[in-house]
PDB file of C-alpha atoms in Angstrom:
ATOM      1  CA  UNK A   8      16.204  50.741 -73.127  1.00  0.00           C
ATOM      2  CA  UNK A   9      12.961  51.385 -74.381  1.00  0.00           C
ATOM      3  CA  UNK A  10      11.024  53.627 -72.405  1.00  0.00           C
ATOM      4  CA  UNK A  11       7.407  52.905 -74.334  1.00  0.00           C
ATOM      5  CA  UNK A  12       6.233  49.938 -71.578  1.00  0.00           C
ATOM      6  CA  UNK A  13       3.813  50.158 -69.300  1.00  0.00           C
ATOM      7  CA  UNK A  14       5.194  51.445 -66.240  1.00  0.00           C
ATOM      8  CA  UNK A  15       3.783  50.940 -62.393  1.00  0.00           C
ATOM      9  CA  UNK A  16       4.039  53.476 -59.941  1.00  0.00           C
ATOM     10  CA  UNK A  17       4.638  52.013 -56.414  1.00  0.00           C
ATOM     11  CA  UNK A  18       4.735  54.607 -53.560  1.00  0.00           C
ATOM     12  CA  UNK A  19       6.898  54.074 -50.284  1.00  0.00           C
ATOM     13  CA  UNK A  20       5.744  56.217 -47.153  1.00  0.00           C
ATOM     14  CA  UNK A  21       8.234  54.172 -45.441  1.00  0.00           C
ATOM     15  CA  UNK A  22      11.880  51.853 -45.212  1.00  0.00           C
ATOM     16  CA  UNK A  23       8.725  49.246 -44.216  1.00  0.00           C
ATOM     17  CA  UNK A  24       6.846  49.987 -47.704  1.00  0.00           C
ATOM     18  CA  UNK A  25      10.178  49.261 -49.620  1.00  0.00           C
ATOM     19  CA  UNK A  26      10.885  46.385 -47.957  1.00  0.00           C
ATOM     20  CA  UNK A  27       7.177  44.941 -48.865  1.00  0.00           C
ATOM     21  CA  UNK A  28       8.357  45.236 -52.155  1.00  0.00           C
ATOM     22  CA  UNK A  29      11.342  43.969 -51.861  1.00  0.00           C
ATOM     23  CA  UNK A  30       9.801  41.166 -50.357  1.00  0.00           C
ATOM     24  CA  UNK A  31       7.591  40.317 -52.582  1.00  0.00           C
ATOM     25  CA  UNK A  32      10.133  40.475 -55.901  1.00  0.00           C
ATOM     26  CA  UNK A  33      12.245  38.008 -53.733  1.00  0.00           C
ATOM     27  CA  UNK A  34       9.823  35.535 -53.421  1.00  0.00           C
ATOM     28  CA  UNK A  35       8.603  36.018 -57.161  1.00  0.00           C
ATOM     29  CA  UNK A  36      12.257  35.549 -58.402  1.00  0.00           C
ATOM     30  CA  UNK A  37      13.313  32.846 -60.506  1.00  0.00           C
ATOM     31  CA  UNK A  38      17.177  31.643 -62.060  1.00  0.00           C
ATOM     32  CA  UNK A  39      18.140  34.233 -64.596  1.00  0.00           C
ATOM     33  CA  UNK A  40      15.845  37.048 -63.012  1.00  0.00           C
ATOM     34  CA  UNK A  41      17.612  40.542 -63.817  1.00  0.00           C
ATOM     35  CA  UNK A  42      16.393  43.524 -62.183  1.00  0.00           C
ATOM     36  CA  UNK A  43      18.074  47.536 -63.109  1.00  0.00           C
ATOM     37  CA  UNK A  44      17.926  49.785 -60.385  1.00  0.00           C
ATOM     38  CA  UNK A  45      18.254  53.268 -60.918  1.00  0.00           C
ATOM     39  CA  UNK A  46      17.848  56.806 -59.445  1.00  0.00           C
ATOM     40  CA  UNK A  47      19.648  59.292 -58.065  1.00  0.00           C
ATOM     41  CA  UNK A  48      22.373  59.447 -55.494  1.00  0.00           C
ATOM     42  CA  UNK A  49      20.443  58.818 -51.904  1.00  0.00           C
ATOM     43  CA  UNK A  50      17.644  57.316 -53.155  1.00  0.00           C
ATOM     44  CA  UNK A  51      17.831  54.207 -51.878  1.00  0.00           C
ATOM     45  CA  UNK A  52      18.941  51.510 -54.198  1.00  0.00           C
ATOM     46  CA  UNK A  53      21.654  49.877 -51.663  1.00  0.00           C
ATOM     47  CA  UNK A  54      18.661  49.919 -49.189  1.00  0.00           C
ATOM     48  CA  UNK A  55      16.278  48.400 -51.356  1.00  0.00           C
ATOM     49  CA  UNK A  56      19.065  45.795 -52.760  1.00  0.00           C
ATOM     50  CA  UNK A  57      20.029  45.125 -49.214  1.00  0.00           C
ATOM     51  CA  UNK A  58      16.000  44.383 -47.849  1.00  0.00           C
ATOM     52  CA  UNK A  59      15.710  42.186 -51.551  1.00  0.00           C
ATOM     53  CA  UNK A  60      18.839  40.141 -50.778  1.00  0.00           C
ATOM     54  CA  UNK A  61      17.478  39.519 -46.647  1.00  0.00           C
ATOM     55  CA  UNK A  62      13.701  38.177 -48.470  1.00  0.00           C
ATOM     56  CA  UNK A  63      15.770  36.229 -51.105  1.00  0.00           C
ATOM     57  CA  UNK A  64      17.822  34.442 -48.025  1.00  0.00           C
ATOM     58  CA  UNK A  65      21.190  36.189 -47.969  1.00  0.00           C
ATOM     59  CA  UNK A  66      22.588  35.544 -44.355  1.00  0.00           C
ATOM     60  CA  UNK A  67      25.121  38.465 -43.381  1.00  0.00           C
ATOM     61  CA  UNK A  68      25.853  42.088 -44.739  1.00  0.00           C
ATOM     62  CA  UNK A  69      25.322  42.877 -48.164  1.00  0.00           C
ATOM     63  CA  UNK A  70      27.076  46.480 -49.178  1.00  0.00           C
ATOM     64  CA  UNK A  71      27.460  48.337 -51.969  1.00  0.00           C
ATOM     65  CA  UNK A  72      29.813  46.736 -54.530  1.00  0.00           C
ATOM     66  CA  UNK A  73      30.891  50.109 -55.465  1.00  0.00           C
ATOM     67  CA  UNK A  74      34.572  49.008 -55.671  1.00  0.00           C
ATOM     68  CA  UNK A  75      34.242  45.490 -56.341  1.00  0.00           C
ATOM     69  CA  UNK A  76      31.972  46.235 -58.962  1.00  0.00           C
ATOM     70  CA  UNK A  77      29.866  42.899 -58.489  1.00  0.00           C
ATOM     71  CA  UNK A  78      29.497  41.007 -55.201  1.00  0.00           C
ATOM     72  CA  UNK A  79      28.578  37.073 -54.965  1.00  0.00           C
ATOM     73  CA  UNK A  80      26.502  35.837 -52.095  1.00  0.00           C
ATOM     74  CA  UNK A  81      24.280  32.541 -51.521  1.00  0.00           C
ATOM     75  CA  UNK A  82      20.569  32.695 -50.700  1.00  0.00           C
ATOM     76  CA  UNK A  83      17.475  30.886 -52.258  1.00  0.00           C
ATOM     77  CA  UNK A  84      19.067  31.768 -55.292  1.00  0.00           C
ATOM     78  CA  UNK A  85      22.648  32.835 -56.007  1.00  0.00           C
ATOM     79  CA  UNK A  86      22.302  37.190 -55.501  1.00  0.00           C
ATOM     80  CA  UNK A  87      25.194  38.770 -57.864  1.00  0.00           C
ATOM     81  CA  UNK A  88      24.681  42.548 -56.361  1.00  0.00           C
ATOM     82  CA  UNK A  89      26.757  44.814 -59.234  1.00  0.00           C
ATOM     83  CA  UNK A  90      27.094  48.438 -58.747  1.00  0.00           C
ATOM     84  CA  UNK A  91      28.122  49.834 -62.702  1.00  0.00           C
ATOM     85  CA  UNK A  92      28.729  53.386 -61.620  1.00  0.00           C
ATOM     86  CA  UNK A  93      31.882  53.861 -62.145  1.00  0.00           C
ATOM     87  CA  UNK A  94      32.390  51.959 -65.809  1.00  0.00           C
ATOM     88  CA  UNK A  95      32.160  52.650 -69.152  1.00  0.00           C
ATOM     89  CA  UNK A  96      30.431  50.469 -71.659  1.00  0.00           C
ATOM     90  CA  UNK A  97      33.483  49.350 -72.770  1.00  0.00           C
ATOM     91  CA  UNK A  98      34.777  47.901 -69.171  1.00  0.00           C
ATOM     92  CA  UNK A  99      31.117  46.632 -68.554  1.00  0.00           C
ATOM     93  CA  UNK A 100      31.316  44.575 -71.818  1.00  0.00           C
ATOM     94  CA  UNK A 101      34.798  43.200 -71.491  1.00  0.00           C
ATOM     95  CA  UNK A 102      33.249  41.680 -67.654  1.00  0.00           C
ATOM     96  CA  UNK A 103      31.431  39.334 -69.140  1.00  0.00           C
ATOM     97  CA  UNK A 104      28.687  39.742 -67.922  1.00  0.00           C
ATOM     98  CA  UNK A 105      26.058  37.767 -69.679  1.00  0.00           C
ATOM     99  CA  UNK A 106      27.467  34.560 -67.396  1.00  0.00           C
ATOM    100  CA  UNK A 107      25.443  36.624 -64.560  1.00  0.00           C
ATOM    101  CA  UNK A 108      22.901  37.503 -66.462  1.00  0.00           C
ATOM    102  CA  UNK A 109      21.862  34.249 -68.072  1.00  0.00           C
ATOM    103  CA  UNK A 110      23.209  31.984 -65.364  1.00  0.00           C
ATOM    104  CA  UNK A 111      21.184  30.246 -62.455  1.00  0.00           C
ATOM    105  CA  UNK A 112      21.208  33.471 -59.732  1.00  0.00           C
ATOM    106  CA  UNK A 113      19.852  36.654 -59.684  1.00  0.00           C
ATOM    107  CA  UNK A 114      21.408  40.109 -60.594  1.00  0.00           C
ATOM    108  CA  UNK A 115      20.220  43.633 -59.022  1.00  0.00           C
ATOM    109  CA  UNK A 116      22.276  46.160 -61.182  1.00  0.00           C
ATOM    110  CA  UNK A 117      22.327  49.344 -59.340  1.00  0.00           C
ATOM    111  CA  UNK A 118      23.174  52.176 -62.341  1.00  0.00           C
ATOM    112  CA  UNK A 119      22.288  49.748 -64.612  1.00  0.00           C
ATOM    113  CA  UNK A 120      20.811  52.707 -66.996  1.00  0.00           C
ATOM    114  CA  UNK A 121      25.060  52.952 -67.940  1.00  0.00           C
ATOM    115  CA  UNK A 122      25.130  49.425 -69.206  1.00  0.00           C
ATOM    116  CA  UNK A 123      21.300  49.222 -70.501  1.00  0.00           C
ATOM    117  CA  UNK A 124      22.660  47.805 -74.090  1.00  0.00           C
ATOM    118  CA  UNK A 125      23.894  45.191 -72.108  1.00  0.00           C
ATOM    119  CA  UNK A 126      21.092  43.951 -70.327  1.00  0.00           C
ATOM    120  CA  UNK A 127      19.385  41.273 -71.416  1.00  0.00           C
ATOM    121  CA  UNK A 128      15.619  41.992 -73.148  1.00  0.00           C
ATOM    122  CA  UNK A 129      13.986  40.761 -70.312  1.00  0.00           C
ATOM    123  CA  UNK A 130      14.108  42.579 -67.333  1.00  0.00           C
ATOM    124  CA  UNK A 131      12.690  44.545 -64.353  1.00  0.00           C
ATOM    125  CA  UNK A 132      13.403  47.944 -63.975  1.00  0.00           C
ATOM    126  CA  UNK A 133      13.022  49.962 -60.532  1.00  0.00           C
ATOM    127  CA  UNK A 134      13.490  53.818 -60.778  1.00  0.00           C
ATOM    128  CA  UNK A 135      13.588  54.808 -57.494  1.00  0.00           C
ATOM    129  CA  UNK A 136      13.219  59.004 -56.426  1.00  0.00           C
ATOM    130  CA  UNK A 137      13.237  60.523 -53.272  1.00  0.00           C
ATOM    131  CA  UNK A 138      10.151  62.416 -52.677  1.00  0.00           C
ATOM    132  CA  UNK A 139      10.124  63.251 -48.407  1.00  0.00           C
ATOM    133  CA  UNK A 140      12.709  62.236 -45.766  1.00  0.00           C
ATOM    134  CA  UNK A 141      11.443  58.583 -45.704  1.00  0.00           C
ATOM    135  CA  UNK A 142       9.181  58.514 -48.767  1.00  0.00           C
ATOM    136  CA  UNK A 143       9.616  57.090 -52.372  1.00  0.00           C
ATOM    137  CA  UNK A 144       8.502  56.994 -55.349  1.00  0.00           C
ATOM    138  CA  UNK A 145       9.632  53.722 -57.306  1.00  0.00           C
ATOM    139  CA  UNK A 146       8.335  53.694 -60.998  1.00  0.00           C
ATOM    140  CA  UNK A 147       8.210  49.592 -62.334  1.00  0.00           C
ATOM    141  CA  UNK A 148       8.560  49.090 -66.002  1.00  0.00           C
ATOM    142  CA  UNK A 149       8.746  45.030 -66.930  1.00  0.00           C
ATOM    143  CA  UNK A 150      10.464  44.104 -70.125  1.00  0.00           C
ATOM    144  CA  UNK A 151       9.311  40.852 -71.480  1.00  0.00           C
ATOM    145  CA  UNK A 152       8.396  37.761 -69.447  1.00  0.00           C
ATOM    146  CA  UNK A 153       7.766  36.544 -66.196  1.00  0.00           C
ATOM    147  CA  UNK A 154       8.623  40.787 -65.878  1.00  0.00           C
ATOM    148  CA  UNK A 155       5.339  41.996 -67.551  1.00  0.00           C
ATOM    149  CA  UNK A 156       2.904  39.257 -65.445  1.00  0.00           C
ATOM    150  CA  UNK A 157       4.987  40.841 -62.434  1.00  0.00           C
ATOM    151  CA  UNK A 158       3.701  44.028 -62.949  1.00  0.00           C
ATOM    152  CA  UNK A 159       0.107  42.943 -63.585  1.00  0.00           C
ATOM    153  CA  UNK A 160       0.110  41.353 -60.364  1.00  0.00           C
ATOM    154  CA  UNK A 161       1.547  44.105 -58.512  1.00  0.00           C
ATOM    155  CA  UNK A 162      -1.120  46.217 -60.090  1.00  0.00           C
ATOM    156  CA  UNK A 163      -3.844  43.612 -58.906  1.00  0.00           C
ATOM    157  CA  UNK A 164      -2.239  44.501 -55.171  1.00  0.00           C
ATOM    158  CA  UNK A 165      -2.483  48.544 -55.322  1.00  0.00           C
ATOM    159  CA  UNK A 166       0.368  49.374 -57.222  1.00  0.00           C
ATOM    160  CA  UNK A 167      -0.839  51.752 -59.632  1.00  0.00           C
ATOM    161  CA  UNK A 168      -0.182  52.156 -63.536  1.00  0.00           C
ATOM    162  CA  UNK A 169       0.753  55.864 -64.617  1.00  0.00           C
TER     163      UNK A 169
END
């Protein structure tokens, strides 16, 4: 993954901060939307996947597909929530995973740093850190398009470029 975009920096003083974001990448999302989620153990991505999946229309609990590797559920838009930590690039290619990618739903790849030659050109990243009990900082990089105009707008709304 190329690490030479633009990238936002969106700061969350609270769970209610995330979910605004959250929120507003639901509504914004499209078939075929892919969006990597990174950071470090804690940080929040199963939060921030969970609060995504409620604004995109998911009805019931949405968990970490730790195990499972990818879970299905219906919303708005078909949500495939994959957790890649525990595979190599060799299991995450043999998945098949382009049939997510490039199909009609949208994918929130938690880890998805592990299988970045895998996903597709365009594409939101999310790198989320911990920075205070409830605070985060969550660093926005959009690869290609509608992921670039995303950012924009989020910078138009007080999410600041670094």
């Amino acid at each position: 993954m190329s690490h030479d975009k633009e990238q936002y920096i969106y700061t969350s003083n609270h769970l209610q901060d995330t979910e605004a974001l959250a929120a507003w990448l639901a509504d914004v999302a499209i078939p075929g939307t892919v969006i990597g989620l990174d950071g470090d153990l804690g940080a929040g991505k199963t939060a921030f996947s969970q609060l995504f999946a409620k604004h995109l229309g998911v009805k019931g609990i949405v968990n970490s597909p730790t195990f499972t590797i990818i879970k299905e559920y219906e919303g708005r838009l078909p949500f495939y929530h994959m957790d890649v930590y525990r595979l190599s690039m060799d299991e995450a290619d043999e998945l098949g995973l382009d049939e997510y990618f490039y199909g009609e739903g949208v994918c929130l790849v938690e880890w998805s740093q592990i299988i970045s030659e895998l996903l597709p050109e365009p594409h939101l990243h999310l790198f989320m850190e911990t920075t205070g009990i409830d605070e985060r900082k969550i660093t926005i990089r959009g690869f290609g398009s509608p992921y670039e105009d995303w950012c924009c707008n989020l910078n138009k709304n007080g999410v600041f470029k670094s």
